[in-house]
Amino acid sequence: MKTIQAPRAVVMIRPHHFCSNPETRDDNAFQTLSNRSADATSEAALAEFDGAVTELRNAGVRVHVFDDTGTETPDSVFPNNWFSTHAGGHVAIYPMFAANRRKERRADVIELLKQDYRVQEVIDYSGLEQDNLALEGTGAMVLDHIGRIAYTVQSNRADPVILERFCTNFGYEPIAFEAKDVQGRDVYHTNVLMGIGTDYALIALDMIVDPDRRCTVAERLEESGREVIDLSHAQIGEFAGNAIELTGEHRVLALSARALDSLRPDQLAVIEKSATPLPLSIPTIETAGGSVRCMIAGIHLTRR
């Protein structure tokens, strides 16, 4: 089974003080405020996280869980933004836009990767935060690991200079584009509007502003042999694009329960030819403006 796009192992961060991050609310239109107390919200998020880990492990996915015990990292449950891993033993560490998100980076995660997997090099771009530049990992970029393309929505979370540098270092072709939601607001992260599996791609093509760029993105996805599942604005609002394909006992598409509920039967049929949908119930965590894809940092490294 091809697993280049769909990793067998992941890192997840268990949140003990979860809340919707006030520092990211201005440009993340997906964030909502919980009407529960801080303690109740935190407890609910913790229970949702543990349930998601259980579901993933039951599907045969190897999950490395780290506890976040600090109180200054409300978005720690979304580790895919601060590091990524790549075939051949390469790891990237990213600069983050919000000041409190910069505190999410932790040495013990990188040490675990070096201990359990073959890591040849770690390239750390985080020092570029001093110049107020950000490239928020596989939130800012949706990576086609097979075709070696980094699809990237232009935003303050994806600096073009760092994008070029990452693509040169890691061997990807950058394809950047402007994207807006139905209200005309800028999309802050690429992985809310698209997700790439082995044989299919989920994407809201209508959100790409420039018609020529829209055609280019669709063509490049189709050239890679994938069937394009065109998502509506409403489906993006249900986090249908924020999904990740993983390999367990067989290939699964991990996505939230509400995301799965939003998909049409014909769209599900395309996915099910290649992977089994694995819905995870995380309504509290989704109030922070991210869903299942954001919670999962895939490990594209060879196990020792």
CSV table of C-alpha atoms in Angstrom, one decimal:
chain,number,residue,atom,x,y,z
A,1,MET,CA,0.0,0.0,0.0
A,2,LYS,CA,1.3,3.4,-0.9
A,3,THR,CA,1.8,5.5,2.2
A,4,ILE,CA,3.8,8.5,0.9
A,5,GLN,CA,0.8,10.8,1.3
A,6,ALA,CA,-0.8,9.0,4.2
A,7,PRO,CA,1.6,8.5,7.2
A,8,ARG,CA,1.3,5.6,9.6
A,9,ALA,CA,2.3,7.6,12.7
A,10,VAL,CA,1.3,11.0,14.0
A,11,VAL,CA,2.1,13.4,16.9
A,12,MET,CA,-0.8,14.9,18.9
A,13,ILE,CA,-0.7,17.4,21.8
A,14,ARG,CA,-3.2,16.7,24.7
A,15,PRO,CA,-4.6,20.1,25.8
A,16,HIS,CA,-5.2,20.7,29.5
A,17,HIS,CA,-6.1,24.4,29.3
A,18,PHE,CA,-7.9,24.7,26.0
A,19,CYS,CA,-9.7,27.8,24.9
A,20,SER,CA,-10.3,29.9,21.8
A,21,ASN,CA,-7.1,31.9,21.3
A,22,PRO,CA,-7.7,35.7,21.6
A,23,GLU,CA,-4.5,36.4,19.7
A,24,THR,CA,-5.7,34.7,16.5
A,25,ARG,CA,-9.3,35.7,16.5
A,26,ASP,CA,-8.9,38.8,14.2
A,27,ASP,CA,-8.0,36.8,11.1
A,28,ASN,CA,-9.4,33.3,11.8
A,29,ALA,CA,-13.1,33.5,10.7
A,30,PHE,CA,-13.6,29.9,11.9
A,31,GLN,CA,-13.2,30.8,15.6
A,32,THR,CA,-16.3,31.0,17.8
A,33,LEU,CA,-16.7,31.7,21.5
A,34,SER,CA,-17.9,28.9,23.7
A,35,ASN,CA,-20.9,29.7,26.0
A,36,ARG,CA,-19.5,27.4,28.7
A,37,SER,CA,-17.2,28.2,31.6
A,38,ALA,CA,-13.4,28.0,31.0
A,39,ASP,CA,-13.2,24.9,33.1
A,40,ALA,CA,-16.1,23.2,31.3
A,41,THR,CA,-14.7,24.1,27.9
A,42,SER,CA,-11.3,22.8,28.9
A,43,GLU,CA,-12.7,19.5,30.2
A,44,ALA,CA,-14.8,19.0,27.1
A,45,ALA,CA,-11.8,19.5,24.8
A,46,LEU,CA,-9.7,17.1,26.8
A,47,ALA,CA,-12.4,14.4,26.5
A,48,GLU,CA,-12.8,15.0,22.8
A,49,PHE,CA,-9.0,14.8,22.3
A,50,ASP,CA,-8.8,11.5,24.2
A,51,GLY,CA,-11.7,10.1,22.2
A,52,ALA,CA,-10.0,11.0,18.9
A,53,VAL,CA,-6.8,9.4,20.0
A,54,THR,CA,-8.7,6.2,20.9
A,55,GLU,CA,-10.4,6.1,17.5
A,56,LEU,CA,-7.1,6.7,15.6
A,57,ARG,CA,-5.4,3.9,17.6
A,58,ASN,CA,-8.3,1.5,17.1
A,59,ALA,CA,-7.9,2.1,13.3
A,60,GLY,CA,-4.2,1.1,13.6
A,61,VAL,CA,-2.6,4.5,13.4
A,62,ARG,CA,0.5,5.0,15.7
A,63,VAL,CA,-0.2,8.1,17.9
A,64,HIS,CA,2.5,9.7,19.9
A,65,VAL,CA,0.7,11.9,22.6
A,66,PHE,CA,2.4,14.7,24.5
A,67,ASP,CA,0.7,16.5,27.3
A,68,ASP,CA,0.5,20.3,27.3
A,69,THR,CA,0.4,21.4,30.9
A,70,GLY,CA,1.1,25.1,30.4
A,71,THR,CA,-1.5,27.8,30.5
A,72,GLU,CA,-0.1,30.2,27.9
A,73,THR,CA,-0.6,28.0,24.8
A,74,PRO,CA,-4.4,27.8,24.0
A,75,ASP,CA,-3.8,26.4,20.5
A,76,SER,CA,-1.3,23.7,21.5
A,77,VAL,CA,-3.7,21.1,20.3
A,78,PHE,CA,-2.8,22.1,16.7
A,79,PRO,CA,0.9,21.1,16.4
A,80,ASN,CA,0.9,20.8,12.6
A,81,ASN,CA,1.6,24.5,12.4
A,82,TRP,CA,5.0,24.5,14.2
A,83,PHE,CA,6.7,21.5,12.7
A,84,SER,CA,6.5,19.0,9.8
A,85,THR,CA,8.4,15.9,8.8
A,86,HIS,CA,9.5,14.6,5.4
A,87,ALA,CA,10.7,11.5,3.7
A,88,GLY,CA,14.5,11.1,3.7
A,89,GLY,CA,14.8,12.1,7.4
A,90,HIS,CA,14.0,15.8,7.1
A,91,VAL,CA,12.2,18.0,9.8
A,92,ALA,CA,11.2,21.6,9.5
A,93,ILE,CA,10.4,24.0,12.4
A,94,TYR,CA,8.3,27.0,11.6
A,95,PRO,CA,7.9,30.7,12.6
A,96,MET,CA,4.4,31.4,14.0
A,97,PHE,CA,2.3,34.6,13.5
A,98,ALA,CA,0.8,34.9,17.0
A,99,ALA,CA,3.2,35.5,19.9
A,100,ASN,CA,1.6,33.0,22.2
A,101,ARG,CA,1.7,30.3,19.5
A,102,ARG,CA,5.5,30.6,19.4
A,103,LYS,CA,5.5,29.0,22.9
A,104,GLU,CA,4.0,25.8,21.5
A,105,ARG,CA,7.4,24.6,20.0
A,106,ARG,CA,9.0,22.0,22.3
A,107,ALA,CA,12.3,20.1,22.2
A,108,ASP,CA,10.8,16.9,23.6
A,109,VAL,CA,8.8,16.3,20.4
A,110,ILE,CA,11.8,16.7,18.2
A,111,GLU,CA,13.8,14.4,20.5
A,112,LEU,CA,11.1,11.7,20.2
A,113,LEU,CA,11.4,12.0,16.4
A,114,LYS,CA,15.2,11.6,16.6
A,115,GLN,CA,14.9,8.7,19.0
A,116,ASP,CA,12.2,6.6,17.2
A,117,TYR,CA,12.7,7.6,13.6
A,118,ARG,CA,15.6,8.3,11.2
A,119,VAL,CA,16.2,12.0,11.3
A,120,GLN,CA,19.0,13.4,9.1
A,121,GLU,CA,18.5,17.1,9.5
A,122,VAL,CA,16.3,19.6,11.3
A,123,ILE,CA,15.9,23.0,9.6
A,124,ASP,CA,14.7,25.7,11.9
A,125,TYR,CA,13.0,28.8,10.4
A,126,SER,CA,11.6,30.1,13.7
A,127,GLY,CA,14.3,32.8,14.1
A,128,LEU,CA,12.5,34.7,11.3
A,129,GLU,CA,9.8,35.6,13.8
A,130,GLN,CA,12.2,38.4,14.8
A,131,ASP,CA,11.4,40.0,11.5
A,132,ASN,CA,7.6,39.4,12.0
A,133,LEU,CA,7.6,36.7,9.3
A,134,ALA,CA,5.6,33.5,9.6
A,135,LEU,CA,5.0,30.2,7.7
A,136,GLU,CA,2.7,28.1,9.7
A,137,GLY,CA,3.6,24.6,8.6
A,138,THR,CA,1.0,22.3,7.1
A,139,GLY,CA,-1.7,24.8,8.0
A,140,ALA,CA,-0.2,27.4,5.7
A,141,MET,CA,0.9,24.8,3.1
A,142,VAL,CA,-1.0,21.8,1.9
A,143,LEU,CA,1.7,19.5,0.7
A,144,ASP,CA,1.4,17.0,-2.2
A,145,HIS,CA,4.1,14.6,-1.0
A,146,ILE,CA,3.8,12.5,-4.2
A,147,GLY,CA,3.9,15.4,-6.7
A,148,ARG,CA,6.1,17.6,-4.5
A,149,ILE,CA,3.9,20.6,-4.6
A,150,ALA,CA,3.2,23.1,-1.8
A,151,TYR,CA,-0.2,24.6,-2.3
A,152,THR,CA,-0.3,27.9,-0.3
A,153,VAL,CA,-2.9,30.5,0.3
A,154,GLN,CA,-1.4,34.0,0.4
A,155,SER,CA,-1.8,35.4,4.0
A,156,ASN,CA,0.1,36.8,6.9
A,157,ARG,CA,0.6,33.2,8.0
A,158,ALA,CA,2.6,32.3,4.8
A,159,ASP,CA,5.4,34.7,4.0
A,160,PRO,CA,6.5,34.2,0.3
A,161,VAL,CA,10.2,34.5,1.1
A,162,ILE,CA,10.1,31.7,3.7
A,163,LEU,CA,7.9,29.7,1.4
A,164,GLU,CA,10.5,29.8,-1.4
A,165,ARG,CA,13.2,29.0,1.1
A,166,PHE,CA,11.3,26.0,2.4
A,167,CYS,CA,10.5,24.7,-1.1
A,168,THR,CA,14.2,25.0,-2.1
A,169,ASN,CA,15.3,23.2,1.0
A,170,PHE,CA,12.8,20.4,0.9
A,171,GLY,CA,12.2,20.0,-2.8
A,172,TYR,CA,8.7,21.3,-3.4
A,173,GLU,CA,7.3,23.5,-6.1
A,174,PRO,CA,5.3,26.4,-4.6
A,175,ILE,CA,1.9,27.2,-6.0
A,176,ALA,CA,0.5,30.2,-4.1
A,177,PHE,CA,-2.9,31.8,-4.6
A,178,GLU,CA,-5.3,34.3,-3.1
A,179,ALA,CA,-8.4,32.8,-1.5
A,180,LYS,CA,-11.5,34.4,0.2
A,181,ASP,CA,-14.6,33.0,1.9
A,182,VAL,CA,-18.2,33.8,0.9
A,183,GLN,CA,-18.1,37.0,2.9
A,184,GLY,CA,-15.0,38.2,1.1
A,185,ARG,CA,-12.7,37.6,4.0
A,186,ASP,CA,-9.2,36.3,3.4
A,187,VAL,CA,-8.6,32.6,4.1
A,188,TYR,CA,-6.0,32.4,6.9
A,189,HIS,CA,-4.8,28.8,6.4
A,190,THR,CA,-4.7,26.7,3.2
A,191,ASN,CA,-5.7,23.5,5.1
A,192,VAL,CA,-9.2,24.8,5.8
A,193,LEU,CA,-10.0,24.9,2.1
A,194,MET,CA,-8.2,21.8,0.8
A,195,GLY,CA,-6.8,18.4,1.8
A,196,ILE,CA,-4.9,16.0,-0.4
A,197,GLY,CA,-5.2,12.2,-0.3
A,198,THR,CA,-3.5,9.5,-2.3
A,199,ASP,CA,-6.1,9.2,-5.0
A,200,TYR,CA,-8.3,12.3,-4.5
A,201,ALA,CA,-8.2,15.9,-3.3
A,202,LEU,CA,-10.8,17.9,-1.4
A,203,ILE,CA,-10.8,21.5,-2.3
A,204,ALA,CA,-13.1,24.5,-2.6
A,205,LEU,CA,-12.0,25.8,-6.0
A,206,ASP,CA,-14.5,28.7,-5.8
A,207,MET,CA,-12.6,30.2,-3.0
A,208,ILE,CA,-9.5,30.8,-5.2
A,209,VAL,CA,-10.0,34.4,-6.4
A,210,ASP,CA,-8.1,34.4,-9.7
A,211,PRO,CA,-9.8,32.2,-12.4
A,212,ASP,CA,-6.4,31.3,-14.1
A,213,ARG,CA,-4.9,30.3,-10.7
A,214,ARG,CA,-8.1,28.2,-10.0
A,215,CYS,CA,-7.6,26.3,-13.3
A,216,THR,CA,-3.9,25.8,-12.6
A,217,VAL,CA,-4.6,24.3,-9.2
A,218,ALA,CA,-7.3,22.0,-10.5
A,219,GLU,CA,-5.1,20.9,-13.4
A,220,ARG,CA,-2.1,20.2,-11.2
A,221,LEU,CA,-4.2,18.1,-8.9
A,222,GLU,CA,-5.7,16.1,-11.8
A,223,GLU,CA,-2.3,15.7,-13.4
A,224,SER,CA,-1.2,13.9,-10.2
A,225,GLY,CA,-3.8,11.3,-11.0
A,226,ARG,CA,-6.2,12.5,-8.3
A,227,GLU,CA,-10.0,12.9,-8.6
A,228,VAL,CA,-10.9,16.4,-7.5
A,229,ILE,CA,-13.8,16.6,-5.0
A,230,ASP,CA,-15.0,20.2,-5.3
A,231,LEU,CA,-16.3,21.5,-2.0
A,232,SER,CA,-18.9,24.2,-1.5
A,233,HIS,CA,-18.4,27.2,0.8
A,234,ALA,CA,-21.0,25.7,3.2
A,235,GLN,CA,-18.9,22.4,3.4
A,236,ILE,CA,-15.8,24.4,4.1
A,237,GLY,CA,-17.7,26.1,7.0
A,238,GLU,CA,-18.2,22.6,8.4
A,239,PHE,CA,-14.5,21.9,8.1
A,240,ALA,CA,-14.8,19.4,5.2
A,241,GLY,CA,-11.5,20.5,3.8
A,242,ASN,CA,-9.7,20.1,7.1
A,243,ALA,CA,-9.0,16.4,6.8
A,244,ILE,CA,-5.9,14.1,6.7
A,245,GLU,CA,-5.4,10.7,5.1
A,246,LEU,CA,-3.5,8.3,7.4
A,247,THR,CA,-2.5,4.6,7.1
A,248,GLY,CA,-3.5,2.2,9.8
A,249,GLU,CA,-4.7,-1.3,9.2
A,250,HIS,CA,-5.8,0.3,5.9
A,251,ARG,CA,-6.1,3.8,4.6
A,252,VAL,CA,-8.4,6.1,6.5
A,253,LEU,CA,-9.5,9.8,6.0
A,254,ALA,CA,-9.6,11.4,9.5
A,255,LEU,CA,-12.1,14.2,9.6
A,256,SER,CA,-14.6,15.7,12.1
A,257,ALA,CA,-18.0,14.2,12.5
A,258,ARG,CA,-19.6,17.5,11.3
A,259,ALA,CA,-17.3,17.5,8.2
A,260,LEU,CA,-18.4,14.0,7.3
A,261,ASP,CA,-22.0,14.9,7.7
A,262,SER,CA,-21.6,17.7,5.2
A,263,LEU,CA,-20.3,15.5,2.4
A,264,ARG,CA,-22.7,14.4,-0.4
A,265,PRO,CA,-23.0,10.7,-1.2
A,266,ASP,CA,-21.2,11.1,-4.6
A,267,GLN,CA,-18.3,12.8,-2.8
A,268,LEU,CA,-18.1,10.1,-0.2
A,269,ALA,CA,-18.1,7.5,-3.0
A,270,VAL,CA,-14.9,9.0,-4.4
A,271,ILE,CA,-13.2,8.9,-1.0
A,272,GLU,CA,-14.4,5.4,-0.2
A,273,LYS,CA,-12.7,4.0,-3.4
A,274,SER,CA,-9.4,4.8,-1.7
A,275,ALA,CA,-9.9,5.3,2.0
A,276,THR,CA,-12.4,4.7,4.8
A,277,PRO,CA,-13.8,7.9,6.4
A,278,LEU,CA,-12.9,8.0,10.1
A,279,PRO,CA,-15.1,10.7,11.8
A,280,LEU,CA,-13.9,12.2,15.1
A,281,SER,CA,-16.3,14.2,17.3
A,282,ILE,CA,-14.5,17.4,18.4
A,283,PRO,CA,-17.1,20.2,18.5
A,284,THR,CA,-15.4,22.0,21.4
A,285,ILE,CA,-12.0,21.9,19.8
A,286,GLU,CA,-13.4,23.3,16.6
A,287,THR,CA,-14.5,26.5,18.3
A,288,ALA,CA,-10.8,27.4,18.2
A,289,GLY,CA,-11.0,27.6,14.4
A,290,GLY,CA,-9.3,24.3,13.5
A,291,SER,CA,-10.4,20.8,13.0
A,292,VAL,CA,-9.0,17.3,12.7
A,293,ARG,CA,-6.2,18.1,10.2
A,294,CYS,CA,-4.9,20.8,12.5
A,295,MET,CA,-4.7,18.4,15.4
A,296,ILE,CA,-2.5,15.9,13.6
A,297,ALA,CA,1.1,16.3,12.7
A,298,GLY,CA,1.9,13.4,10.4
A,299,ILE,CA,5.3,11.6,10.7
A,300,HIS,CA,6.7,11.0,7.2
A,301,LEU,CA,9.9,9.5,8.6
A,302,THR,CA,11.3,5.9,8.6
A,303,ARG,CA,10.9,4.2,11.9
A,304,ARG,CA,14.1,3.0,13.6
